[in-house]
PDB file of C-alpha atoms in Angstrom:
ATOM      1  CA  MET A   9      12.390  11.151  13.943  1.00 42.00           C
ATOM      2  CA  THR A  10       8.828  12.115  13.165  1.00 46.00           C
ATOM      3  CA  GLU A  11       8.227  13.257   9.600  1.00 48.00           C
ATOM      4  CA  GLN A  12       5.008  15.044   8.679  1.00 51.00           C
ATOM      5  CA  SER A  13       4.006  15.869   5.157  1.00 48.00           C
ATOM      6  CA  SER A  14       1.015  16.520   2.931  1.00 42.00           C
ATOM      7  CA  GLY A  15       0.276  14.534  -0.207  1.00 43.00           C
ATOM      8  CA  SER A  16       0.347  17.040  -3.066  1.00 39.00           C
ATOM      9  CA  ALA A  17       4.034  17.117  -4.026  1.00 36.00           C
ATOM     10  CA  THR A  18       4.531  13.371  -3.826  1.00 37.00           C
ATOM     11  CA  GLU A  19       1.257  12.774  -5.610  1.00 40.00           C
ATOM     12  CA  GLN A  20       2.467  14.805  -8.587  1.00 38.00           C
ATOM     13  CA  ALA A  21       5.798  13.008  -8.606  1.00 37.00           C
ATOM     14  CA  THR A  22       4.039   9.634  -8.434  1.00 42.00           C
ATOM     15  CA  GLU A  23       1.791  10.518 -11.338  1.00 41.00           C
ATOM     16  CA  GLN A  24       4.761  11.688 -13.419  1.00 38.00           C
ATOM     17  CA  GLU A  25       6.609   8.443 -12.746  1.00 39.00           C
ATOM     18  CA  THR A  26       3.497   6.429 -13.601  1.00 43.00           C
ATOM     19  CA  ALA A  27       3.193   8.310 -16.871  1.00 42.00           C
ATOM     20  CA  LYS A  28       6.808   7.464 -17.702  1.00 39.00           C
ATOM     21  CA  GLN A  29       6.142   3.786 -17.075  1.00 41.00           C
ATOM     22  CA  GLU A  30       3.137   3.931 -19.383  1.00 43.00           C
ATOM     23  CA  THR A  31       5.120   5.484 -22.253  1.00 40.00           C
ATOM     24  CA  GLY A  32       5.862   2.953 -24.951  1.00 41.00           C
ATOM     25  CA  ARG A  33       4.005   0.222 -23.083  1.00 41.00           C
ATOM     26  CA  LYS A  34       0.934  -1.257 -24.702  1.00 43.00           C
ATOM     27  CA  ASN A  35      -1.382  -3.294 -22.502  1.00 45.00           C
ATOM     28  CA  GLU A  36      -4.222  -5.484 -23.608  1.00 49.00           C
ATOM     29  CA  GLN A  37      -7.391  -3.687 -22.523  1.00 51.00           C
ATOM     30  CA  PRO A  38     -10.628  -5.353 -21.376  1.00 55.00           C
ATOM     31  CA  GLU A  39     -13.781  -4.741 -23.343  1.00 65.00           C
ATOM     32  CA  GLU A  40     -14.935  -1.183 -22.642  1.00 71.00           C
ATOM     33  CA  ARG A  41     -18.142  -0.931 -20.611  1.00 86.00           C
ATOM     34  CA  THR A  42     -20.179   2.133 -21.460  1.00 90.00           C
ATOM     35  CA  VAL A  43     -22.736   4.063 -19.415  1.00 89.00           C
ATOM     36  CA  THR A  44     -25.620   6.297 -20.470  1.00 93.00           C
ATOM     37  CA  ASP A  45     -25.188   9.968 -19.580  1.00 94.00           C
ATOM     38  CA  GLY A  46     -23.009   8.987 -16.638  1.00 96.00           C
ATOM     39  CA  ARG A  47     -21.777  11.096 -13.743  1.00 97.00           C
ATOM     40  CA  TYR A  48     -18.586   9.993 -12.026  1.00 97.00           C
ATOM     41  CA  LEU A  49     -18.748  10.830  -8.286  1.00 97.00           C
ATOM     42  CA  TYR A  50     -15.646  11.932  -6.348  1.00 97.00           C
ATOM     43  CA  CYS A  51     -17.100  13.074  -3.048  1.00 97.00           C
ATOM     44  CA  LEU A  52     -20.045  14.674  -1.291  1.00 97.00           C
ATOM     45  CA  ILE A  53     -19.730  18.172   0.167  1.00 96.00           C
ATOM     46  CA  ASN A  54     -21.450  20.764   2.305  1.00 95.00           C
ATOM     47  CA  THR A  55     -22.093  23.570  -0.174  1.00 93.00           C
ATOM     48  CA  THR A  56     -22.849  26.096   2.569  1.00 89.00           C
ATOM     49  CA  THR A  57     -19.197  26.066   3.703  1.00 81.00           C
ATOM     50  CA  ALA A  58     -17.655  27.049   0.341  1.00 69.00           C
ATOM     51  CA  GLU A  59     -14.976  29.723   0.598  1.00 57.00           C
ATOM     52  CA  SER A  60     -15.517  32.961  -1.317  1.00 40.00           C
ATOM     53  CA  GLU A  61     -12.677  32.223  -3.742  1.00 38.00           C
ATOM     54  CA  THR A  62     -13.548  28.921  -5.432  1.00 43.00           C
ATOM     55  CA  GLY A  63     -10.928  28.676  -8.183  1.00 42.00           C
ATOM     56  CA  SER A  64     -11.602  28.411 -11.905  1.00 40.00           C
ATOM     57  CA  GLU A  65     -15.026  29.050 -13.364  1.00 40.00           C
ATOM     58  CA  GLN A  66     -17.373  26.118 -13.838  1.00 40.00           C
ATOM     59  CA  GLU A  67     -18.011  25.379 -17.506  1.00 41.00           C
ATOM     60  CA  SER A  68     -21.623  25.828 -18.518  1.00 39.00           C
ATOM     61  CA  LYS A  69     -23.692  22.751 -19.249  1.00 39.00           C
ATOM     62  CA  ALA A  70     -25.216  23.133 -22.726  1.00 37.00           C
ATOM     63  CA  GLY A  71     -27.913  21.366 -24.697  1.00 39.00           C
ATOM     64  CA  SER A  72     -31.021  19.452 -23.782  1.00 39.00           C
ATOM     65  CA  GLU A  73     -29.950  18.763 -20.196  1.00 42.00           C
ATOM     66  CA  GLN A  74     -29.922  22.483 -19.405  1.00 42.00           C
ATOM     67  CA  GLU A  75     -33.431  22.770 -20.860  1.00 42.00           C
ATOM     68  CA  SER A  76     -34.689  19.915 -18.692  1.00 40.00           C
ATOM     69  CA  LYS A  77     -33.140  21.538 -15.614  1.00 41.00           C
ATOM     70  CA  ALA A  78     -34.892  24.793 -16.377  1.00 40.00           C
ATOM     71  CA  GLY A  79     -38.179  22.981 -16.018  1.00 42.00           C
ATOM     72  CA  SER A  80     -37.362  21.706 -12.536  1.00 40.00           C
ATOM     73  CA  GLU A  81     -38.570  24.068  -9.837  1.00 40.00           C
ATOM     74  CA  GLN A  82     -36.382  22.465  -7.195  1.00 40.00           C
ATOM     75  CA  GLU A  83     -33.195  22.765  -9.204  1.00 39.00           C
ATOM     76  CA  SER A  84     -33.914  26.231 -10.560  1.00 35.00           C
ATOM     77  CA  GLU A  85     -34.090  27.626  -7.038  1.00 38.00           C
ATOM     78  CA  GLN A  86     -30.622  26.331  -6.148  1.00 40.00           C
ATOM     79  CA  ALA A  87     -27.510  28.486  -6.322  1.00 40.00           C
ATOM     80  CA  THR A  88     -24.654  27.394  -8.562  1.00 54.00           C
ATOM     81  CA  VAL A  89     -21.311  26.615  -6.960  1.00 65.00           C
ATOM     82  CA  ASP A  90     -18.736  28.225  -9.227  1.00 71.00           C
ATOM     83  CA  TRP A  91     -15.872  25.759  -8.789  1.00 85.00           C
ATOM     84  CA  SER A  92     -14.148  23.226 -11.000  1.00 82.00           C
ATOM     85  CA  THR A  93     -10.886  21.354 -11.469  1.00 90.00           C
ATOM     86  CA  THR A  94      -9.446  18.622 -13.666  1.00 93.00           C
ATOM     87  CA  GLY A  95     -10.280  15.029 -12.837  1.00 95.00           C
ATOM     88  CA  VAL A  96      -9.750  11.485 -14.062  1.00 95.00           C
ATOM     89  CA  ASP A  97      -8.750  11.321 -17.746  1.00 93.00           C
ATOM     90  CA  ASP A  98      -8.497  15.149 -17.801  1.00 94.00           C
ATOM     91  CA  ASN A  99     -12.266  15.555 -17.470  1.00 96.00           C
ATOM     92  CA  THR A 100     -13.703  18.815 -16.165  1.00 95.00           C
ATOM     93  CA  VAL A 101     -14.985  18.422 -12.628  1.00 96.00           C
ATOM     94  CA  TYR A 102     -17.911  20.450 -11.302  1.00 96.00           C
ATOM     95  CA  VAL A 103     -20.478  20.486  -8.481  1.00 96.00           C
ATOM     96  CA  ILE A 104     -24.108  19.395  -8.595  1.00 95.00           C
ATOM     97  CA  GLU A 105     -26.062  20.939  -5.741  1.00 93.00           C
ATOM     98  CA  GLY A 106     -29.024  19.602  -3.822  1.00 88.00           C
ATOM     99  CA  GLU A 107     -30.451  21.289  -0.714  1.00 86.00           C
ATOM    100  CA  SER A 108     -27.215  22.507   0.962  1.00 91.00           C
ATOM    101  CA  VAL A 109     -25.235  19.402   0.000  1.00 95.00           C
ATOM    102  CA  GLY A 110     -23.543  18.637  -3.267  1.00 96.00           C
ATOM    103  CA  ALA A 111     -21.738  16.033  -5.334  1.00 96.00           C
ATOM    104  CA  VAL A 112     -18.380  16.636  -7.036  1.00 97.00           C
ATOM    105  CA  VAL A 113     -18.628  14.942 -10.438  1.00 97.00           C
ATOM    106  CA  HIS A 114     -17.529  14.778 -14.048  1.00 97.00           C
ATOM    107  CA  ASP A 115     -19.452  13.622 -17.126  1.00 96.00           C
ATOM    108  CA  CYS A 116     -18.488  10.148 -18.304  1.00 95.00           C
ATOM    109  CA  GLU A 117     -19.471   7.607 -20.920  1.00 93.00           C
ATOM    110  CA  ARG A 118     -17.642   4.537 -19.634  1.00 93.00           C
ATOM    111  CA  ILE A 119     -16.511   2.652 -16.560  1.00 93.00           C
ATOM    112  CA  TYR A 120     -12.796   3.051 -15.809  1.00 94.00           C
ATOM    113  CA  ASP A 121     -11.392  -0.423 -16.249  1.00 91.00           C
ATOM    114  CA  THR A 122      -7.988  -1.570 -17.486  1.00 90.00           C
ATOM    115  CA  GLU A 123      -5.477  -4.396 -17.209  1.00 91.00           C
ATOM    116  CA  SER A 124      -2.715  -1.895 -16.406  1.00 92.00           C
ATOM    117  CA  PRO A 125      -1.950  -1.470 -12.659  1.00 94.00           C
ATOM    118  CA  GLU A 126      -0.039   1.713 -13.485  1.00 94.00           C
ATOM    119  CA  GLN A 127      -3.066   3.226 -15.197  1.00 94.00           C
ATOM    120  CA  VAL A 128      -5.338   2.284 -12.296  1.00 94.00           C
ATOM    121  CA  LYS A 129      -2.917   3.905  -9.864  1.00 94.00           C
ATOM    122  CA  GLN A 130      -2.844   7.080 -11.947  1.00 95.00           C
ATOM    123  CA  TRP A 131      -6.646   7.220 -12.012  1.00 95.00           C
ATOM    124  CA  VAL A 132      -6.899   6.637  -8.263  1.00 95.00           C
ATOM    125  CA  LEU A 133      -4.353   9.363  -7.509  1.00 95.00           C
ATOM    126  CA  ARG A 134      -6.217  11.796  -9.746  1.00 96.00           C
ATOM    127  CA  HIS A 135      -9.423  10.859  -7.930  1.00 97.00           C
ATOM    128  CA  GLN A 136      -7.626  11.621  -4.665  1.00 95.00           C
ATOM    129  CA  HIS A 137      -6.351  14.913  -6.047  1.00 95.00           C
ATOM    130  CA  VAL A 138      -9.914  16.062  -6.795  1.00 96.00           C
ATOM    131  CA  VAL A 139     -11.162  15.095  -3.329  1.00 96.00           C
ATOM    132  CA  ASP A 140      -8.231  16.956  -1.751  1.00 95.00           C
ATOM    133  CA  ALA A 141      -8.946  20.025  -3.868  1.00 95.00           C
ATOM    134  CA  ALA A 142     -12.615  19.961  -2.906  1.00 95.00           C
ATOM    135  CA  SER A 143     -11.718  19.740   0.774  1.00 94.00           C
ATOM    136  CA  ASP A 144      -9.673  22.942   0.468  1.00 93.00           C
ATOM    137  CA  VAL A 145     -12.812  24.783  -0.623  1.00 93.00           C
ATOM    138  CA  PHE A 146     -15.734  23.060   1.092  1.00 95.00           C
ATOM    139  CA  GLY A 147     -14.179  21.613   4.253  1.00 95.00           C
ATOM    140  CA  THR A 148     -14.154  17.924   5.155  1.00 96.00           C
ATOM    141  CA  PRO A 149     -15.917  15.943   2.387  1.00 97.00           C
ATOM    142  CA  LEU A 150     -17.286  12.419   2.261  1.00 97.00           C
ATOM    143  CA  PRO A 151     -15.039  10.608  -0.267  1.00 96.00           C
ATOM    144  CA  MET A 152     -16.698   8.191  -2.671  1.00 95.00           C
ATOM    145  CA  ARG A 153     -15.116   4.987  -3.865  1.00 93.00           C
ATOM    146  CA  PHE A 154     -13.152   5.062  -7.110  1.00 94.00           C
ATOM    147  CA  ASN A 155     -15.390   4.277 -10.125  1.00 93.00           C
ATOM    148  CA  THR A 156     -18.672   5.270  -8.442  1.00 95.00           C
ATOM    149  CA  ILE A 157     -20.923   6.260 -11.363  1.00 96.00           C
ATOM    150  CA  LEU A 158     -24.591   7.207 -11.643  1.00 95.00           C
ATOM    151  CA  GLU A 159     -26.407   7.114 -14.960  1.00 95.00           C
ATOM    152  CA  GLY A 160     -29.063   9.602 -16.011  1.00 95.00           C
ATOM    153  CA  GLY A 161     -27.195  12.911 -16.024  1.00 96.00           C
ATOM    154  CA  ASP A 162     -27.301  15.704 -13.478  1.00 96.00           C
ATOM    155  CA  THR A 163     -30.976  15.025 -12.817  1.00 95.00           C
ATOM    156  CA  SER A 164     -30.286  11.544 -11.429  1.00 96.00           C
ATOM    157  CA  VAL A 165     -27.554  12.901  -9.131  1.00 96.00           C
ATOM    158  CA  THR A 166     -29.860  15.655  -7.893  1.00 96.00           C
ATOM    159  CA  GLN A 167     -32.560  13.071  -7.210  1.00 95.00           C
ATOM    160  CA  TRP A 168     -30.084  10.840  -5.341  1.00 96.00           C
ATOM    161  CA  LEU A 169     -28.978  13.810  -3.216  1.00 96.00           C
ATOM    162  CA  HIS A 170     -32.616  14.595  -2.441  1.00 95.00           C
ATOM    163  CA  GLU A 171     -33.421  11.005  -1.433  1.00 94.00           C
ATOM    164  CA  ASN A 172     -30.305  10.685   0.751  1.00 95.00           C
ATOM    165  CA  HIS A 173     -30.153  14.280   1.975  1.00 95.00           C
ATOM    166  CA  ASP A 174     -30.666  13.624   5.690  1.00 95.00           C
ATOM    167  CA  THR A 175     -28.040  10.863   5.818  1.00 95.00           C
ATOM    168  CA  VAL A 176     -25.492  12.839   3.791  1.00 96.00           C
ATOM    169  CA  ARG A 177     -26.056  15.990   5.822  1.00 96.00           C
ATOM    170  CA  GLU A 178     -25.750  14.098   9.111  1.00 96.00           C
ATOM    171  CA  GLU A 179     -22.479  12.452   8.050  1.00 96.00           C
ATOM    172  CA  LEU A 180     -21.010  15.719   6.775  1.00 96.00           C
ATOM    173  CA  THR A 181     -21.870  17.374  10.062  1.00 96.00           C
ATOM    174  CA  SER A 182     -20.290  14.569  12.094  1.00 95.00           C
ATOM    175  CA  PHE A 183     -17.019  14.758  10.112  1.00 97.00           C
ATOM    176  CA  ALA A 184     -16.839  18.559   9.976  1.00 95.00           C
ATOM    177  CA  GLY A 185     -13.499  19.834  11.255  1.00 94.00           C
ATOM    178  CA  THR A 186     -11.955  16.371  11.405  1.00 96.00           C
ATOM    179  CA  TRP A 187      -9.279  14.870   9.151  1.00 97.00           C
ATOM    180  CA  GLU A 188      -7.579  11.575   8.629  1.00 97.00           C
ATOM    181  CA  TYR A 189      -3.917  11.147   9.503  1.00 97.00           C
ATOM    182  CA  ARG A 190      -1.679   8.193   8.660  1.00 96.00           C
ATOM    183  CA  ILE A 191       0.949   7.062  11.171  1.00 96.00           C
ATOM    184  CA  HIS A 192       3.673   4.642  10.075  1.00 95.00           C
ATOM    185  CA  LEU A 193       5.921   3.194  12.782  1.00 94.00           C
ATOM    186  CA  PHE A 194       9.305   1.915  11.560  1.00 93.00           C
ATOM    187  CA  TRP A 195      12.345   0.501  13.244  1.00 88.00           C
ATOM    188  CA  GLU A 196      15.805  -0.778  12.409  1.00 85.00           C
ATOM    189  CA  PRO A 197      15.842  -4.375  13.724  1.00 84.00           C
ATOM    190  CA  SER A 198      19.651  -4.468  13.808  1.00 80.00           C
ATOM    191  CA  THR A 199      19.684  -1.794  16.530  1.00 80.00           C
ATOM    192  CA  PHE A 200      17.377  -3.866  18.719  1.00 82.00           C
ATOM    193  CA  GLU A 201      19.257  -7.089  17.987  1.00 81.00           C
ATOM    194  CA  ALA A 202      22.564  -5.577  19.088  1.00 80.00           C
ATOM    195  CA  GLN A 203      20.965  -4.363  22.303  1.00 80.00           C
ATOM    196  CA  ILE A 204      19.072  -7.537  23.175  1.00 81.00           C
ATOM    197  CA  GLU A 205      22.044  -9.801  22.507  1.00 80.00           C
ATOM    198  CA  ASP A 206      23.853  -8.008  25.331  1.00 80.00           C
ATOM    199  CA  GLU A 207      20.883  -8.139  27.719  1.00 82.00           C
ATOM    200  CA  ASP A 208      19.205 -11.508  27.176  1.00 83.00           C
ATOM    201  CA  ASP A 209      20.780 -14.246  29.342  1.00 85.00           C
ATOM    202  CA  GLN A 210      19.291 -17.058  27.251  1.00 86.00           C
ATOM    203  CA  LEU A 211      20.740 -15.649  24.030  1.00 85.00           C
ATOM    204  CA  GLN A 212      24.148 -15.250  25.658  1.00 82.00           C
ATOM    205  CA  GLU A 213      24.088 -18.847  26.920  1.00 85.00           C
ATOM    206  CA  LEU A 214      23.094 -20.203  23.511  1.00 83.00           C
ATOM    207  CA  GLN A 215      25.812 -18.147  21.855  1.00 82.00           C
ATOM    208  CA  GLN A 216      28.461 -19.489  24.242  1.00 81.00           C
ATOM    209  CA  ARG A 217      27.344 -23.108  23.826  1.00 85.00           C
ATOM    210  CA  GLN A 218      27.313 -22.682  20.066  1.00 80.00           C
ATOM    211  CA  GLU A 219      30.932 -21.518  20.080  1.00 80.00           C
ATOM    212  CA  GLU A 220      32.009 -24.519  22.166  1.00 78.00           C
ATOM    213  CA  ALA A 221      29.995 -27.202  20.327  1.00 80.00           C
ATOM    214  CA  GLY A 222      30.867 -29.276  17.288  1.00 76.00           C
ATOM    215  CA  SER A 223      29.416 -28.543  13.854  1.00 74.00           C
ATOM    216  CA  GLY A 224      26.297 -30.738  14.233  1.00 77.00           C
ATOM    217  CA  LYS A 225      25.401 -29.498  17.704  1.00 84.00           C
ATOM    218  CA  SER A 226      26.293 -25.947  16.741  1.00 83.00           C
ATOM    219  CA  PHE A 227      23.749 -26.033  13.921  1.00 86.00           C
ATOM    220  CA  LEU A 228      20.930 -27.014  16.320  1.00 88.00           C
ATOM    221  CA  LEU A 229      21.989 -24.385  18.845  1.00 87.00           C
ATOM    222  CA  LYS A 230      22.003 -21.763  16.072  1.00 86.00           C
ATOM    223  CA  LYS A 231      18.370 -22.647  15.274  1.00 90.00           C
ATOM    224  CA  GLN A 232      17.456 -22.261  18.953  1.00 89.00           C
ATOM    225  CA  TYR A 233      19.280 -18.935  19.065  1.00 84.00           C
ATOM    226  CA  ASP A 234      17.457 -17.630  15.984  1.00 87.00           C
ATOM    227  CA  LYS A 235      14.094 -18.761  17.367  1.00 91.00           C
ATOM    228  CA  ARG A 236      14.710 -16.970  20.654  1.00 89.00           C
ATOM    229  CA  LEU A 237      15.789 -13.816  18.813  1.00 88.00           C
ATOM    230  CA  ARG A 238      12.649 -13.900  16.632  1.00 88.00           C
ATOM    231  CA  GLU A 239      10.482 -14.230  19.724  1.00 91.00           C
ATOM    232  CA  ARG A 240      12.130 -11.241  21.358  1.00 89.00           C
ATOM    233  CA  LYS A 241      11.734  -9.185  18.175  1.00 88.00           C
ATOM    234  CA  GLN A 242       8.065 -10.148  17.835  1.00 90.00           C
ATOM    235  CA  ASN A 243       7.444  -9.189  21.454  1.00 91.00           C
ATOM    236  CA  ARG A 244       9.186  -5.872  20.922  1.00 89.00           C
ATOM    237  CA  ARG A 245       7.125  -5.130  17.808  1.00 91.00           C
ATOM    238  CA  ALA A 246       3.954  -5.862  19.779  1.00 93.00           C
ATOM    239  CA  GLU A 247       5.122  -3.565  22.589  1.00 92.00           C
ATOM    240  CA  LEU A 248       5.830  -0.739  20.136  1.00 92.00           C
ATOM    241  CA  THR A 249       2.412  -1.154  18.498  1.00 93.00           C
ATOM    242  CA  THR A 250       0.636  -1.080  21.869  1.00 94.00           C
ATOM    243  CA  THR A 251       2.636   1.968  22.968  1.00 93.00           C
ATOM    244  CA  LEU A 252       1.771   3.819  19.772  1.00 95.00           C
ATOM    245  CA  GLN A 253      -1.964   3.089  20.096  1.00 95.00           C
ATOM    246  CA  GLU A 254      -2.047   4.078  23.774  1.00 96.00           C
ATOM    247  CA  THR A 255      -0.120   7.271  23.021  1.00 95.00           C
ATOM    248  CA  VAL A 256      -2.430   8.609  20.306  1.00 96.00           C
ATOM    249  CA  ARG A 257      -5.812   7.281  21.445  1.00 96.00           C
ATOM    250  CA  PRO A 258      -6.550  10.120  23.947  1.00 96.00           C
ATOM    251  CA  VAL A 259      -6.341  12.804  21.212  1.00 96.00           C
ATOM    252  CA  VAL A 260      -8.139  11.092  18.295  1.00 97.00           C
ATOM    253  CA  ARG A 261     -11.771  10.259  17.633  1.00 97.00           C
ATOM    254  CA  GLU A 262     -11.182   6.940  15.895  1.00 97.00           C
ATOM    255  CA  LEU A 263      -8.217   4.646  15.298  1.00 96.00           C
ATOM    256  CA  LEU A 264      -7.831   1.754  12.865  1.00 95.00           C
ATOM    257  CA  LYS A 265      -4.895  -0.540  12.243  1.00 92.00           C
ATOM    258  CA  GLN A 266      -4.202  -0.935   8.537  1.00 87.00           C
ATOM    259  CA  GLY A 267      -2.567  -3.474   6.271  1.00 77.00           C
ATOM    260  CA  SER A 268       0.502  -2.916   4.120  1.00 60.00           C
ATOM    261  CA  GLY A 269      -1.262  -1.825   0.942  1.00 54.00           C
ATOM    262  CA  SER A 270      -2.416   1.734   0.237  1.00 52.00           C
ATOM    263  CA  GLN A 271      -3.165   3.939  -2.765  1.00 51.00           C
ATOM    264  CA  LEU A 272      -2.594   7.168  -0.855  1.00 55.00           C
ATOM    265  CA  ALA A 273       0.319   9.303  -1.929  1.00 52.00           C
ATOM    266  CA  GLU A 274       3.087   9.482   0.706  1.00 54.00           C
ATOM    267  CA  ASP A 275       2.252   5.986   1.997  1.00 54.00           C
ATOM    268  CA  THR A 276       5.701   4.538   1.288  1.00 56.00           C
ATOM    269  CA  THR A 277       8.235   2.651   3.392  1.00 54.00           C
ATOM    270  CA  PRO A 278      11.709   4.172   3.877  1.00 55.00           C
ATOM    271  CA  THR A 279      14.552   2.048   2.600  1.00 56.00           C
ATOM    272  CA  LYS A 280      16.587   0.029   5.124  1.00 68.00           C
ATOM    273  CA  LYS A 281      13.764   0.175   7.650  1.00 80.00           C
ATOM    274  CA  GLU A 282      11.080  -2.310   8.636  1.00 88.00           C
ATOM    275  CA  GLN A 283       7.472  -1.301   9.135  1.00 91.00           C
ATOM    276  CA  VAL A 284       6.156  -2.286  12.529  1.00 92.00           C
ATOM    277  CA  THR A 285       2.576  -1.053  12.150  1.00 94.00           C
ATOM    278  CA  ARG A 286       0.467   1.455  10.266  1.00 96.00           C
ATOM    279  CA  LEU A 287      -2.491   3.329  11.733  1.00 96.00           C
ATOM    280  CA  ALA A 288      -5.180   5.578  10.338  1.00 97.00           C
ATOM    281  CA  VAL A 289      -6.653   7.994  12.858  1.00 97.00           C
ATOM    282  CA  LEU A 290      -9.501  10.481  12.677  1.00 98.00           C
ATOM    283  CA  ALA A 291      -8.709  13.621  14.670  1.00 97.00           C
ATOM    284  CA  ASP A 292      -9.971  17.147  15.117  1.00 96.00           C
ATOM    285  CA  GLU A 293      -7.882  19.650  13.177  1.00 93.00           C
ATOM    286  CA  GLU A 294      -7.101  21.517  16.402  1.00 94.00           C
ATOM    287  CA  ASN A 295      -5.438  18.368  17.809  1.00 95.00           C
ATOM    288  CA  GLU A 296      -2.934  17.969  14.966  1.00 95.00           C
ATOM    289  CA  THR A 297      -0.059  19.632  16.840  1.00 95.00           C
ATOM    290  CA  VAL A 298      -0.793  17.719  20.050  1.00 95.00           C
ATOM    291  CA  LEU A 299      -0.870  14.472  18.073  1.00 96.00           C
ATOM    292  CA  GLY A 300       2.519  15.248  16.509  1.00 94.00           C
ATOM    293  CA  ASP A 301       4.006  16.083  19.928  1.00 93.00           C
ATOM    294  CA  ARG A 302       2.839  12.768  21.336  1.00 94.00           C
ATOM    295  CA  LEU A 303       4.451  10.916  18.431  1.00 94.00           C
ATOM    296  CA  ASP A 304       7.742  12.666  19.142  1.00 91.00           C
ATOM    297  CA  GLU A 305       7.786  10.967  22.545  1.00 87.00           C
ATOM    298  CA  ILE A 306       7.877   7.544  20.872  1.00 86.00           C
ATOM    299  CA  VAL A 307      10.726   8.264  18.474  1.00 80.00           C
ATOM    300  CA  GLU A 308      13.049   9.054  21.349  1.00 69.00           C
ATOM    301  CA  GLN A 309      13.605   5.279  21.551  1.00 70.00           C
ATOM    302  CA  ASP A 310      16.643   3.934  19.708  1.00 69.00           C
ATOM    303  CA  GLY A 311      16.040   2.604  16.205  1.00 78.00           C
ATOM    304  CA  VAL A 312      12.435   3.851  16.040  1.00 87.00           C
ATOM    305  CA  SER A 313      11.080   6.394  13.553  1.00 91.00           C
ATOM    306  CA  ILE A 314       7.620   7.575  12.554  1.00 93.00           C
ATOM    307  CA  LYS A 315       6.154   8.938   9.340  1.00 94.00           C
ATOM    308  CA  PHE A 316       3.153  11.146  10.038  1.00 94.00           C
ATOM    309  CA  THR A 317       1.117  12.239   6.991  1.00 94.00           C
ATOM    310  CA  GLY A 318      -1.979  14.342   6.590  1.00 94.00           C
ATOM    311  CA  PRO A 319      -4.347  15.940   6.894  1.00 94.00           C
ATOM    312  CA  TRP A 320      -6.349  13.817   4.456  1.00 95.00           C
ATOM    313  CA  PRO A 321     -10.091  13.635   3.828  1.00 95.00           C
ATOM    314  CA  PRO A 322     -11.528  10.736   5.877  1.00 96.00           C
ATOM    315  CA  TYR A 323     -10.967   8.015   3.256  1.00 94.00           C
ATOM    316  CA  THR A 324     -10.775   5.232   5.830  1.00 94.00           C
ATOM    317  CA  PHE A 325     -13.633   6.381   8.065  1.00 95.00           C
ATOM    318  CA  ALA A 326     -16.270   7.746   5.690  1.00 93.00           C
ATOM    319  CA  PRO A 327     -19.374   5.563   5.260  1.00 91.00           C
ATOM    320  CA  ASP A 328     -19.988   3.731   1.997  1.00 87.00           C
ATOM    321  CA  LEU A 329     -22.802   5.735   0.410  1.00 82.00           C
ATOM    322  CA  GLY A 330     -22.136   4.798  -3.210  1.00 65.00           C
TER     323      GLY A 330
END
């Protein structure tokens, strides 16, 4: 079957489980690395596409930084995007604007580093949560890598946006209306093994000779049998991978084969099934239904199932601008 889901519910469950694992567990922490008036960057956005309802009010920025902003003609002419959410380490997230593009950030005083894999996973998932929330308001964003930090306060971020405006604007325009989808192809090898054992003449011959041979000869024939079966399974996995790629390629903009590791919520392997391949594709939002229908054609084969997740911001395809 083809299963499609978004990441929010599983993300919350994953974070809750991670929190449980952290309870009562004390890890040796590396020496904390501090930053001066840092801004942690989640993603870059097109501020002209913000929806009218933008969620909770942005907290005002007090003190000397506000005074320095007041003296900047460029910044004083910009509108304020009234949107915020909660980010890594429960920090308040807000938007810094710069000539129709913006950066989703929070104030920070340190680099996020720890010896705890569970803590890192929790931070990364919270980072993902913020990017997802921003995409609901501003459309397809350009995600930044986890732990991307600029020093120098809002002014340095505004300056960076100004210096890179054309590149950022061009990339945001090219990704507008597109989303990333993850496609996991699984199978149950036992189903294929039962089928191929009845169809492959060489396997049948080896099986018969093994039953008639003595213990020593039978052992060697068993090794030949297992080798032949592995070859047939490898060939079948390759066929399934090729079929999947050829099936989805006509309705996606980009396609990348991925490894087994992923920080994205929902990227998990069902129990009792073996992953054949995992793809990330970039597709127009209007092609989501067509893409799902094409995947349904593949799962009609015995022992094959697909997990189809998204839409996600283009984590895999966005350029590295950090």
